[in-house]
Short mmCIF file of C-alpha atoms and ligand atoms in Angstrom, two decimals:
data_model
loop_
_atom_site.label_atom_id
_atom_site.label_comp_id
_atom_site.label_asym_id
_atom_site.label_seq_id
_atom_site.Cartn_x
_atom_site.Cartn_y
_atom_site.Cartn_z
CA MET A 200 54.40 -34.84 -86.55
CA VAL A 201 55.06 -38.54 -86.47
CA SER A 202 52.91 -40.48 -88.85
CA LYS A 203 49.16 -40.52 -87.99
CA SER A 204 48.80 -44.29 -87.99
CA LEU A 205 51.65 -44.97 -85.54
CA ASP A 206 51.00 -48.03 -83.50
CA THR A 207 52.99 -47.57 -80.29
CA ASN A 208 52.72 -51.31 -79.73
CA LYS A 209 55.18 -51.83 -82.35
CA LEU A 210 57.83 -49.55 -80.78
CA ARG A 211 60.80 -51.62 -79.57
CA LEU A 212 64.26 -50.88 -78.14
CA ARG A 213 66.80 -50.05 -80.64
CA GLN A 214 70.30 -51.10 -80.14
CA TYR A 215 73.65 -50.12 -81.36
CA PRO A 216 74.57 -49.76 -84.14
CA ASP A 217 70.94 -48.90 -85.39
CA PRO A 218 71.30 -45.74 -87.36
CA ILE A 219 68.38 -44.01 -85.87
CA LEU A 220 70.53 -43.66 -82.61
CA ARG A 221 72.90 -41.44 -84.72
CA SER A 222 70.35 -39.01 -86.21
CA PRO A 223 69.64 -35.91 -84.29
CA ALA A 224 66.04 -35.82 -83.17
CA LEU A 225 63.33 -33.13 -84.10
CA PRO A 226 61.52 -31.11 -81.56
CA VAL A 227 57.88 -31.90 -80.63
CA GLU A 228 55.88 -28.91 -81.80
CA ILE A 229 52.23 -30.03 -81.29
CA PHE A 230 50.99 -31.96 -78.19
CA THR A 231 48.81 -34.48 -79.61
CA PRO A 232 47.50 -37.66 -77.83
CA GLU A 233 50.14 -39.39 -79.97
CA VAL A 234 53.04 -37.77 -78.10
CA SER A 235 51.41 -38.96 -74.87
CA ALA A 236 51.15 -42.44 -76.22
CA ILE A 237 54.83 -42.47 -77.18
CA ALA A 238 55.88 -41.25 -73.88
CA GLU A 239 53.67 -43.76 -72.13
CA LYS A 240 55.17 -46.70 -74.35
CA MET A 241 58.77 -45.35 -73.68
CA THR A 242 57.94 -45.47 -69.91
CA GLU A 243 56.80 -48.96 -70.29
CA ILE A 244 59.93 -50.15 -72.16
CA MET A 245 62.17 -48.31 -69.90
CA LEU A 246 60.76 -49.73 -66.65
CA ALA A 247 60.58 -53.13 -68.21
CA ASN A 248 64.13 -53.21 -68.95
CA ASN A 249 65.27 -51.74 -65.57
CA GLY A 250 66.38 -48.53 -67.17
CA ILE A 251 66.25 -45.10 -65.49
CA GLY A 252 66.11 -42.90 -68.74
CA LEU A 253 65.11 -43.37 -72.21
CA ALA A 254 65.06 -41.11 -75.32
CA GLY A 255 62.80 -41.13 -78.44
CA PRO A 256 65.37 -42.46 -80.81
CA GLN A 257 66.03 -45.49 -78.64
CA VAL A 258 62.52 -46.71 -79.48
CA GLY A 259 62.76 -45.65 -83.11
CA ILE A 260 61.09 -42.31 -82.73
CA SER A 261 63.35 -39.31 -83.90
CA ARG A 262 61.61 -36.72 -81.59
CA ARG A 263 62.93 -34.87 -78.55
CA ILE A 264 60.93 -36.81 -76.08
CA VAL A 265 62.84 -38.22 -72.80
CA VAL A 266 61.42 -40.15 -69.97
CA ILE A 267 63.29 -40.61 -66.66
CA SER A 268 62.76 -42.32 -63.57
CA LEU A 269 65.77 -42.26 -61.10
CA SER A 270 64.28 -44.77 -58.73
CA GLY A 271 63.11 -47.21 -61.70
CA LYS A 272 59.64 -46.85 -60.26
CA ARG A 273 56.50 -45.62 -62.25
CA GLU A 274 55.54 -42.92 -59.66
CA ASP A 275 58.87 -41.20 -60.33
CA VAL A 276 58.60 -41.00 -64.03
CA GLU A 277 59.37 -37.63 -65.40
CA VAL A 278 58.67 -36.76 -69.09
CA LEU A 279 60.88 -34.05 -70.67
CA ILE A 280 59.98 -32.71 -74.02
CA ASN A 281 62.37 -30.64 -76.04
CA PRO A 282 64.85 -30.39 -73.09
CA VAL A 283 67.52 -27.73 -73.10
CA LEU A 284 70.35 -27.84 -70.60
CA SER A 285 72.39 -24.94 -69.47
CA ASN A 286 74.40 -23.73 -66.45
CA PHE A 287 76.80 -26.72 -66.32
CA GLN A 288 78.86 -26.78 -63.22
CA GLY A 289 81.49 -29.14 -61.68
CA ILE A 290 82.76 -32.39 -62.95
CA SER A 291 81.41 -35.87 -62.10
CA GLU A 292 82.76 -39.30 -63.30
CA MET A 293 80.29 -42.00 -63.09
CA GLU A 294 79.85 -45.48 -64.48
CA GLU A 295 77.04 -45.52 -67.13
CA GLY A 296 75.26 -48.11 -69.16
CA CYS A 297 72.65 -47.63 -71.86
CA LEU A 298 69.71 -49.79 -72.81
CA SER A 299 70.95 -49.45 -76.55
CA LEU A 300 74.36 -50.70 -75.57
CA PRO A 301 73.61 -53.81 -73.50
CA GLY A 302 76.48 -55.32 -71.53
CA ILE A 303 78.67 -52.17 -71.84
CA ARG A 304 79.48 -50.10 -68.78
CA ALA A 305 82.18 -47.48 -68.54
CA THR A 306 83.01 -44.32 -66.73
CA VAL A 307 81.96 -41.14 -68.39
CA ARG A 308 83.16 -37.59 -67.47
CA ARG A 309 80.35 -35.18 -67.49
CA SER A 310 79.05 -31.99 -65.54
CA ALA A 311 78.02 -32.70 -61.99
CA ALA A 312 75.15 -30.39 -62.17
CA CYS A 313 73.11 -28.49 -64.79
CA THR A 314 69.79 -26.66 -65.17
CA VAL A 315 67.04 -28.42 -67.35
CA LYS A 316 64.39 -26.36 -69.10
CA ALA A 317 61.88 -28.56 -70.84
CA LEU A 318 58.11 -28.97 -71.63
CA ASP A 319 55.85 -31.62 -69.88
CA ILE A 320 53.44 -33.79 -71.64
CA ASN A 321 50.93 -30.86 -71.86
CA GLY A 322 53.27 -28.51 -73.46
CA GLN A 323 54.03 -26.57 -70.05
CA GLU A 324 57.38 -25.30 -69.53
CA PHE A 325 59.31 -26.18 -66.46
CA VAL A 326 62.75 -25.58 -65.07
CA LEU A 327 64.62 -27.83 -62.71
CA ASP A 328 68.12 -27.94 -61.28
CA ALA A 329 69.64 -31.33 -61.70
CA VAL A 330 72.46 -32.59 -59.70
CA ASP A 331 74.38 -35.82 -59.21
CA LEU A 332 72.57 -38.88 -60.86
CA ALA A 333 69.84 -36.64 -62.18
CA ALA A 334 72.37 -34.35 -63.90
CA ILE A 335 74.18 -37.33 -65.39
CA VAL A 336 70.91 -38.95 -66.60
CA VAL A 337 69.64 -35.61 -68.40
CA GLN A 338 73.00 -35.29 -70.04
CA HIS A 339 73.09 -39.02 -71.26
CA GLU A 340 69.40 -38.67 -72.59
CA THR A 341 70.04 -35.22 -74.19
CA ASP A 342 73.08 -36.65 -75.81
CA HIS A 343 70.80 -39.47 -77.46
CA LEU A 344 68.56 -36.52 -78.94
CA ASN A 345 71.71 -35.19 -80.50
CA GLY A 346 72.57 -38.57 -81.90
CA ARG A 347 75.29 -39.12 -79.43
CA LEU A 348 76.08 -42.19 -77.30
CA PHE A 349 77.96 -42.43 -74.05
CA ILE A 350 80.68 -44.52 -75.81
CA ASP A 351 81.68 -41.30 -77.78
CA ARG A 352 82.66 -39.65 -74.42
CA LEU A 353 85.17 -42.35 -73.31
CA ASN A 354 88.89 -41.98 -72.95
CA SER A 355 91.03 -44.12 -75.26
CA LEU A 356 91.70 -46.88 -72.59
CA SER A 357 87.85 -47.32 -71.91
CA ARG A 358 87.21 -47.33 -75.55
CA LEU A 359 89.59 -49.99 -76.19
CA SER A 360 87.98 -52.07 -73.44
CA CYS A 361 84.55 -51.80 -75.12
CA ARG A 362 85.95 -52.50 -78.59
CA ARG A 363 85.24 -56.17 -78.69
CA ALA A 364 81.57 -56.02 -77.30
CA LEU A 365 80.84 -53.17 -79.94
CA LYS A 366 82.30 -55.13 -82.71
CA GLN A 367 80.15 -58.02 -81.82
CA MET A 368 76.83 -55.89 -81.75
CA GLU A 369 77.87 -54.59 -85.26
CA GLN A 370 78.32 -58.02 -86.45
CA GLU A 371 74.95 -59.14 -85.04
CA PHE A 372 73.13 -56.22 -86.42
CA GLN A 373 74.49 -56.86 -89.83
CA GLU A 374 73.17 -60.40 -89.60
CA LYS A 375 69.79 -59.32 -88.59
CA ASN A 376 69.43 -56.62 -91.10
ZN1 ZN B 81 71.33 -44.44 -73.36
#
């Protein structure tokens, strides 16, 4: 598992081009209190930043943990562990943003519906059919678990329009690290 002495208070939002965003996350195998603490801290960070979804790598945890709240409210938070998507249907083009890519928004083409199989915070399996925004968010977050960002899915024109902002983030990251 993650290190025993992990202090979740030290978790912080990771932004492009932090390399952890590019490494595929490992599955959660044991449901320790630490996993709950990570999900709780992720929820806090997501809500504080007005996000509707957040994946482990975005807080520096390379584990397959996702939190989602479509309303942006705490009572609607869902924790998805080791999510697996299937049964993709339809096509949706929606403007997306990402807490790891602040200031960038672009239209992304994804499936309009899919089925999600995941484990909850107690390790219990559940299945849900996601449509519209829910389907988009689970696809966006599952991409994060596989080291993919929404900018990888843009057409060449949208990609071009993001180039300057990405370059600037790359420069700032280099200066800080
Ligand atoms: Zn994102």
